[in-house]
Amino acid sequence: MTLPHIRAKSKDDLSKATWGRQEWARRFRPYAQGEVRFLEALEQYTNSDVRTFNIEEADFVVVPIPIGAAVFWGSSEDVSLAFRHLFNSEPFFKRHPERHLYLTNNERIFRGDLESLKHFSDCGLTLGLLVNIAKGILVKDFDAPRFQEYIINHPGGDWQNLRNIARPLFQHQWSLGYSHESSDSKYPFIDVANFQHWIDKNNTFFYYTPERANGEGEKLVQPSSVGFNTNHTKWLSDFQNSKYCVVVRGDNPTTRSLFTAIRLGCMPVIVSDALPMYQPIFQSLLGYEDFSIVVDEAAFLLQPARTLNNAIKSLSFEELKSKISGLALVQRMLVIDHPRSLFVPAFVHETVTRQLDYFPYLFMENSSTTSLRRYELFASQYDLKIEQWYHSLS
């Protein structure tokens, strides 16, 4: 079930991907590698304060299948074999499917749109398999229940095109974001627990983009590093030596640069109104305001440099120190190779807390007879019910 040959490939940077187009192979390799790092950090943790080796005592069980990595480096047979073992050879699963936790860092896996379900059915993640595990807990790159709530409560907002993707497929789900970036050893780790380490950084703002910044960069508090199409050496040097990283949403409400900034000890300045609901990180323990600055999208679009300058100038010294302390704390939660890592205790706390939540999920009823051919009708009926459910709460 652990698929050791897949895990071995994740540690070989020259291993050849078997999934998707070539550009997918480049993009999703670090996702798959990060997924294995997450699983191994959980498996290697032996502190009895949060881990038991008596399965009957467990609030939840981490299923050790590297799902995204198996899709990336393996075959549909690898996926099927691992899950057949879970279904047929693990009696605790038969009695308590709701206590089983599945982790994947591939942003395309376990999304609620028909296209994704069809694609991954060919990879071994069939609809029938999904129905069998849907009572469990999913840890993924985004929080489908929270984001679905945001979309329903913002009917004229920018993210209606992601509504189908945001259908929750599991009874419980929470987000680790793209935090594989926070443990990627190709970036140096800069611990800001010592406030002076942050103060000593040379640049104020950091932001690089494929397009020119139309002169706004020169208006920022200087010195700042804002530009486009630079080489990797300068990009990394300037990034790690900047106090604030401007984090602008991409084709969804988040971006991987947020998590690179956390590793490099660069305080995120977030320009994404939906991010706290799309990708809350350890929500039971802290919020984005504890370790970053969140600026309004509309204000930023009107006056980018002025909005950013005002955001940092408005902080008192005590507020700044508090946020840097929060950044140091989130580093301990997300950076697996941190010498004082809190990743596993935070992971356990978030999971147990989210097990208490209730959100209607797609496969909660009459789902065993659903087929891909009938999925769109089934899903549209769910969409109507979830609208009614949320409106009944308001």
Coordinates of N, CA, C and O in Angstrom, one line a residue, residues 38-52 59-60 62 101 139 174 176 281-286 329-355:
F38 N 5.5 14.9 3.0 CA 4.4 15.0 4.0 C 4.1 13.6 4.7 O 4.1 13.5 5.9
L39 N 3.9 12.6 3.8 CA 3.6 11.3 4.3 C 4.7 10.8 5.2 O 4.5 10.2 6.3
E40 N 6.0 10.9 4.8 CA 7.1 10.4 5.6 C 7.3 11.1 6.9 O 7.7 10.5 7.9
A41 N 7.0 12.4 6.9 CA 7.1 13.2 8.1 C 6.1 12.7 9.1 O 6.3 12.5 10.3
L42 N 4.9 12.4 8.7 CA 3.8 11.8 9.5 C 4.2 10.4 10.0 O 4.0 10.0 11.2
E43 N 4.7 9.6 9.1 CA 5.0 8.2 9.4 C 6.2 8.1 10.4 O 6.2 7.2 11.2
Q44 N 7.1 9.0 10.3 CA 8.3 8.9 11.1 C 8.2 9.6 12.5 O 9.1 9.5 13.3
Y45 N 7.0 10.2 12.7 CA 6.8 10.9 14.0 C 6.4 9.8 15.1 O 5.4 9.1 14.8
T46 N 7.0 9.8 16.2 CA 6.7 8.7 17.2 C 6.3 9.2 18.5 O 6.1 8.5 19.4
N47 N 6.2 10.6 18.7 CA 5.8 11.1 19.9 C 4.4 10.6 20.3 O 3.4 10.9 19.6
S48 N 4.3 10.0 21.5 CA 3.0 9.4 21.9 C 2.0 10.4 22.3 O 0.8 10.1 22.5
D49 N 2.4 11.7 22.4 CA 1.4 12.7 22.7 C 0.3 12.9 21.6 O -0.9 13.2 21.9
V50 N 0.7 12.6 20.4 CA -0.3 12.7 19.3 C -0.5 11.4 18.5 O -1.4 11.3 17.7
R51 N 0.4 10.5 18.7 CA 0.3 9.2 17.9 C 0.1 8.0 18.8 O 0.7 7.9 19.8
T52 N -0.7 7.1 18.3 CA -0.9 5.8 18.9 C -0.6 4.7 17.9 O -0.9 4.9 16.7
D59 N -8.1 8.7 16.4 CA -9.2 9.6 15.9 C -9.2 9.5 14.4 O -10.2 9.7 13.8
F60 N -8.0 9.3 13.8 CA -8.0 9.2 12.3 C -6.7 8.4 12.0 O -5.8 8.2 12.8
V62 N -3.8 7.8 8.9 CA -3.3 8.3 7.7 C -3.1 7.1 6.7 O -2.4 6.2 7.0
L101 N -7.7 9.1 6.5 CA -7.3 10.4 5.9 C -6.4 10.1 4.6 O -5.5 9.3 4.6
V139 N -7.0 15.8 2.7 CA -6.1 17.0 2.9 C -5.5 17.3 1.5 O -4.9 16.4 0.9
W174 N -9.6 19.7 4.4 CA -8.9 20.9 4.7 C -7.6 21.0 3.8 O -7.3 20.1 3.1
L176 N -3.6 22.1 2.9 CA -2.2 22.4 3.2 C -1.6 23.4 2.2 O -0.4 23.7 2.2
I281 N -4.8 27.9 6.0 CA -3.7 27.1 6.4 C -3.8 26.9 8.0 O -3.7 27.9 8.7
F282 N -4.0 25.7 8.4 CA -4.1 25.4 9.9 C -5.1 26.4 10.5 O -4.7 27.1 11.5
Q283 N -6.2 26.5 9.9 CA -7.2 27.5 10.3 C -7.6 27.5 11.8 O -7.9 28.5 12.4
S284 N -7.5 26.3 12.4 CA -7.9 26.2 13.8 C -6.8 26.8 14.7 O -7.1 27.0 15.9
L285 N -5.7 27.1 14.1 CA -4.6 27.6 15.0 C -4.2 29.1 14.6 O -3.7 29.8 15.5
L286 N -4.3 29.5 13.4 CA -3.9 30.9 13.0 C -4.6 31.3 11.7 O -5.2 30.5 11.0
L329 N 6.2 31.3 13.5 CA 5.4 30.2 13.9 C 4.9 29.4 12.8 O 4.9 28.1 12.8
V330 N 4.4 30.1 11.7 CA 3.9 29.3 10.5 C 5.1 28.6 9.8 O 4.9 27.5 9.2
Q331 N 6.3 29.1 9.9 CA 7.5 28.4 9.5 C 7.6 27.0 10.2 O 7.8 26.0 9.6
R332 N 7.4 27.1 11.5 CA 7.5 25.8 12.3 C 6.4 24.8 11.9 O 6.6 23.6 11.9
M333 N 5.3 25.3 11.5 CA 4.2 24.5 11.1 C 4.3 23.9 9.7 O 3.9 22.7 9.5
L334 N 4.9 24.6 8.8 CA 4.9 24.2 7.4 C 6.3 23.7 6.9 O 6.3 22.9 5.9
V335 N 7.4 24.2 7.5 CA 8.7 23.8 7.0 C 9.1 22.4 7.7 O 9.4 22.4 8.9
I336 N 9.0 21.4 7.0 CA 9.2 20.0 7.6 C 10.6 19.9 8.1 O 10.8 19.2 9.1
D337 N 11.6 20.4 7.4 CA 13.0 20.3 7.9 C 13.4 21.4 8.9 O 14.6 21.6 9.2
H338 N 12.4 22.1 9.4 CA 12.7 23.0 10.5 C 13.2 22.3 11.7 O 12.7 21.2 12.1
P339 N 14.3 22.8 12.4 CA 14.9 22.1 13.5 C 13.9 22.0 14.7 O 14.1 21.1 15.6
R340 N 12.9 22.8 14.7 CA 11.8 22.7 15.8 C 10.5 22.6 15.2 O 9.5 23.3 15.5
S341 N 10.3 21.7 14.2 CA 9.1 21.6 13.4 C 7.9 21.3 14.3 O 8.0 20.4 15.2
L342 N 6.8 21.9 14.0 CA 5.5 21.6 14.6 C 4.5 21.1 13.5 O 3.3 21.0 13.8
F343 N 5.1 20.6 12.4 CA 4.2 20.1 11.3 C 3.2 19.1 11.8 O 2.0 19.2 11.6
V344 N 3.7 18.0 12.4 CA 2.8 16.9 12.8 C 1.8 17.3 13.8 O 0.6 17.0 13.7
P345 N 2.2 17.9 14.9 CA 1.2 18.3 15.9 C 0.1 19.3 15.3 O -1.1 19.1 15.6
A346 N 0.6 20.2 14.5 CA -0.4 21.1 13.8 C -1.3 20.3 12.9 O -2.5 20.6 12.8
F347 N -0.8 19.4 12.1 CA -1.5 18.6 11.2 C -2.6 17.8 12.0 O -3.8 17.7 11.6
V348 N -2.2 17.2 13.1 CA -3.2 16.4 13.9 C -4.3 17.3 14.5 O -5.5 17.0 14.4
H349 N -3.9 18.5 15.0 CA -4.9 19.4 15.6 C -5.9 19.8 14.5 O -7.1 19.9 14.8
E350 N -5.4 20.2 13.3 CA -6.3 20.6 12.3 C -7.3 19.5 11.8 O -8.5 19.8 11.6
T351 N -6.7 18.3 11.7 CA -7.6 17.2 11.3 C -8.7 16.9 12.3 O -9.9 16.8 11.9
V352 N -8.3 16.8 13.6 CA -9.3 16.5 14.6 C -10.4 17.6 14.7 O -11.6 17.4 14.9
T353 N -9.9 18.9 14.5 CA -10.9 20.0 14.6 C -11.8 19.9 13.4 O -13.0 20.1 13.6
R354 N -11.3 19.6 12.2 CA -12.2 19.6 11.0 C -13.1 18.4 11.0 O -14.1 18.4 10.3
Q355 N -12.8 17.4 11.8 CA -13.7 16.2 11.9 C -15.0 16.6 12.6 O -16.0 15.9 12.4

